Amino acid sequence: MENINAAQLNTDIQYRFDYLSKFLNFTNDDISVLNKIAPAVVPLVPTVVDAIYGNLFSFDITKSIFANNIVHFEGSTTTTPGSLDLTPERVTFLKDMLGTYLKKVLSQSEWNKEFLDYLSHLGEIHANKAASGNVNISYIFMNATLGFAQHILLNALLSSDLGLDEDAKKAAILAVNKFFWIQNDFFTMHYISN
């Protein structure tokens, strides 16, 4: 039986990732699988991002988040949820950030502390724990968005002709699934921390 230091799980992102990876059996093979599917999946990222934002904007409660939270970007803003659509500079900026994130996850070959800090920082930002302190999004919306993103990516792997044989497709689905559980945990740790 391996001993796990509970306090260190909450203070050391590498230690936390190592534990989650062992528990979920997320290995270097999973990272390699993500890298192998990247050339086929990255071209789908703009469609995935559009689907995620389309879903976020189909509910007033999630659409209003974009009017109530200020994010660092160049361009004009609006404070009226009803006036937001998928074309303003602000949403384009956020969509670009999401696209960059998805591409990075798929193509990152070494999940070192710097990359893990990046994944963790995303949770910190959205939980209003970052230094800027200007984004405050309830966990229910982050959890739902991660779940929907996972669904979209898994559906793309299952229904698109990406040139993957059945074993590669299964490995890709398992790797994507495990990744999203790890990312969700990195969000959760910031929402429940003091």
XYZ file of C-alpha atoms in Angstrom:
194
model
C 0.000 0.000 0.000
C 1.419 3.370 -1.039
C 1.378 6.127 1.538
C -0.034 9.452 0.294
C 0.522 12.709 2.171
C -2.896 14.419 2.276
C -1.462 17.839 3.114
C 1.016 17.674 0.240
C -1.808 16.878 -2.195
C -3.152 20.363 -1.523
C 0.149 22.223 -1.776
C 2.231 20.451 -4.434
C 0.718 20.284 -7.926
C 3.290 17.763 -9.165
C 2.583 15.493 -6.197
C -1.163 15.846 -6.788
C -0.773 15.051 -10.485
C 1.405 12.025 -9.702
C -1.234 10.691 -7.323
C -4.114 11.307 -9.753
C -2.133 9.767 -12.586
C -1.472 6.616 -10.585
C -5.067 6.405 -9.389
C -6.536 6.942 -12.876
C -3.747 5.036 -14.637
C -2.908 8.115 -16.718
C 0.535 7.252 -18.020
C 3.083 8.514 -20.508
C 1.336 6.217 -22.974
C -1.818 8.343 -22.587
C 0.194 11.502 -23.213
C 1.709 9.866 -26.299
C -1.778 8.949 -27.505
C -2.928 12.561 -27.100
C 0.124 13.653 -29.100
C -0.567 11.040 -31.801
C -4.171 12.129 -32.302
C -3.266 15.830 -32.256
C -2.657 16.120 -36.038
C -6.143 14.700 -36.697
C -7.972 16.467 -33.842
C -6.359 19.928 -33.854
C -8.103 20.876 -37.142
C -11.405 20.132 -35.352
C -10.607 22.512 -32.463
C -12.333 25.590 -33.987
C -15.520 23.537 -34.441
C -15.218 22.202 -30.880
C -14.718 25.725 -29.506
C -17.704 27.041 -31.483
C -19.847 24.211 -30.115
C -18.765 24.936 -26.531
C -19.491 28.651 -26.854
C -22.735 27.962 -28.695
C -23.820 25.857 -25.734
C -22.644 28.424 -23.174
C -24.578 31.126 -25.026
C -27.752 29.052 -25.260
C -28.445 29.625 -21.542
C -28.931 33.076 -20.039
C -27.147 32.107 -16.819
C -23.924 31.104 -18.577
C -24.136 33.849 -21.187
C -24.395 36.474 -18.442
C -21.029 35.296 -17.059
C -19.339 36.958 -20.025
C -21.003 40.277 -19.226
C -20.260 40.108 -15.497
C -16.594 39.085 -15.600
C -13.852 41.255 -17.034
C -10.948 39.496 -18.684
C -7.640 41.006 -19.790
C -7.822 41.488 -23.546
C -7.643 44.142 -26.221
C -10.999 45.359 -27.509
C -14.353 46.697 -26.434
C -16.651 45.156 -23.815
C -20.346 45.070 -23.139
C -22.188 44.788 -19.839
C -25.476 43.604 -21.295
C -25.803 39.812 -21.710
C -28.438 40.166 -24.423
C -26.054 42.157 -26.591
C -23.371 39.465 -26.589
C -23.085 37.124 -29.515
C -20.326 34.976 -30.950
C -18.603 37.720 -32.955
C -17.346 40.544 -30.654
C -13.642 40.878 -29.980
C -14.088 39.853 -26.368
C -15.639 36.501 -27.203
C -13.188 35.988 -30.056
C -10.363 36.495 -27.547
C -11.874 33.952 -25.139
C -12.510 31.456 -27.934
C -8.886 31.838 -29.034
C -7.758 31.139 -25.467
C -9.889 27.978 -25.306
C -8.579 26.844 -28.681
C -4.994 27.425 -27.581
C -5.656 25.441 -24.399
C -7.106 22.439 -26.269
C -4.263 22.422 -28.786
C -1.721 22.655 -25.967
C -3.243 19.708 -24.103
C -3.162 17.574 -27.237
C 0.366 18.489 -28.257
C 2.168 18.789 -24.896
C 4.680 15.946 -24.822
C 6.167 16.586 -21.391
C 3.734 17.154 -18.553
C 6.272 18.888 -16.355
C 5.673 21.263 -13.471
C 5.394 24.262 -15.793
C 2.590 22.606 -17.776
C 0.847 21.361 -14.624
C 1.049 24.893 -13.195
C -0.639 26.114 -16.387
C -3.485 23.577 -15.976
C -3.824 24.459 -12.301
C -3.701 28.200 -12.989
C -6.791 27.867 -15.168
C -8.697 26.682 -12.104
C -7.201 29.465 -10.025
C -8.292 32.106 -12.538
C -11.869 30.877 -12.874
C -12.290 30.422 -9.109
C -11.249 34.057 -8.598
C -8.077 33.004 -6.763
C -5.556 34.474 -9.227
C -3.740 37.726 -8.589
C -5.946 39.611 -11.049
C -9.039 38.608 -9.064
C -11.433 39.689 -11.778
C -13.091 36.435 -12.811
C -15.579 34.669 -10.580
C -17.373 31.761 -12.197
C -19.377 29.307 -10.131
C -18.010 25.770 -10.160
C -21.254 24.333 -11.566
C -20.597 26.200 -14.819
C -16.944 25.152 -15.013
C -17.847 21.543 -14.318
C -20.604 21.598 -16.937
C -18.298 23.227 -19.498
C -15.568 20.638 -18.939
C -18.145 17.858 -19.228
C -19.520 19.299 -22.455
C -16.013 19.780 -23.900
C -15.221 16.171 -23.074
C -18.444 15.040 -24.746
C -17.673 17.026 -27.908
C -14.128 15.642 -28.165
C -15.193 12.063 -27.472
C -17.993 12.342 -30.003
C -15.507 13.630 -32.586
C -13.230 10.660 -31.897
C -16.129 8.238 -32.209
C -17.849 9.693 -35.252
C -15.107 11.293 -37.359
C -12.937 9.471 -39.826
C -9.627 10.345 -38.231
C -7.810 7.353 -39.654
C -7.601 5.619 -36.280
C -7.957 1.863 -35.962
C -10.196 0.552 -33.174
C -7.335 0.092 -30.686
C -6.030 3.623 -31.305
C -9.544 5.052 -31.029
C -10.118 3.226 -27.723
C -6.772 4.434 -26.360
C -7.596 7.993 -27.446
C -11.015 7.921 -25.778
C -9.525 6.618 -22.538
C -6.714 9.213 -22.597
C -9.110 12.116 -23.235
C -11.447 10.869 -20.514
C -8.645 10.581 -17.941
C -7.284 13.992 -18.875
C -10.628 15.693 -18.278
C -10.920 14.105 -14.836
C -7.463 15.423 -13.977
C -8.300 18.879 -15.310
C -11.585 18.879 -13.400
C -9.686 18.060 -10.216
C -7.310 20.967 -10.839
C -10.351 23.237 -11.058
C -11.991 21.697 -8.002
C -8.921 22.157 -5.792
C -9.133 25.939 -6.255
C -12.852 26.112 -5.658
C -12.699 24.189 -2.387
C -9.428 25.635 -1.063
C -9.436 28.385 1.545
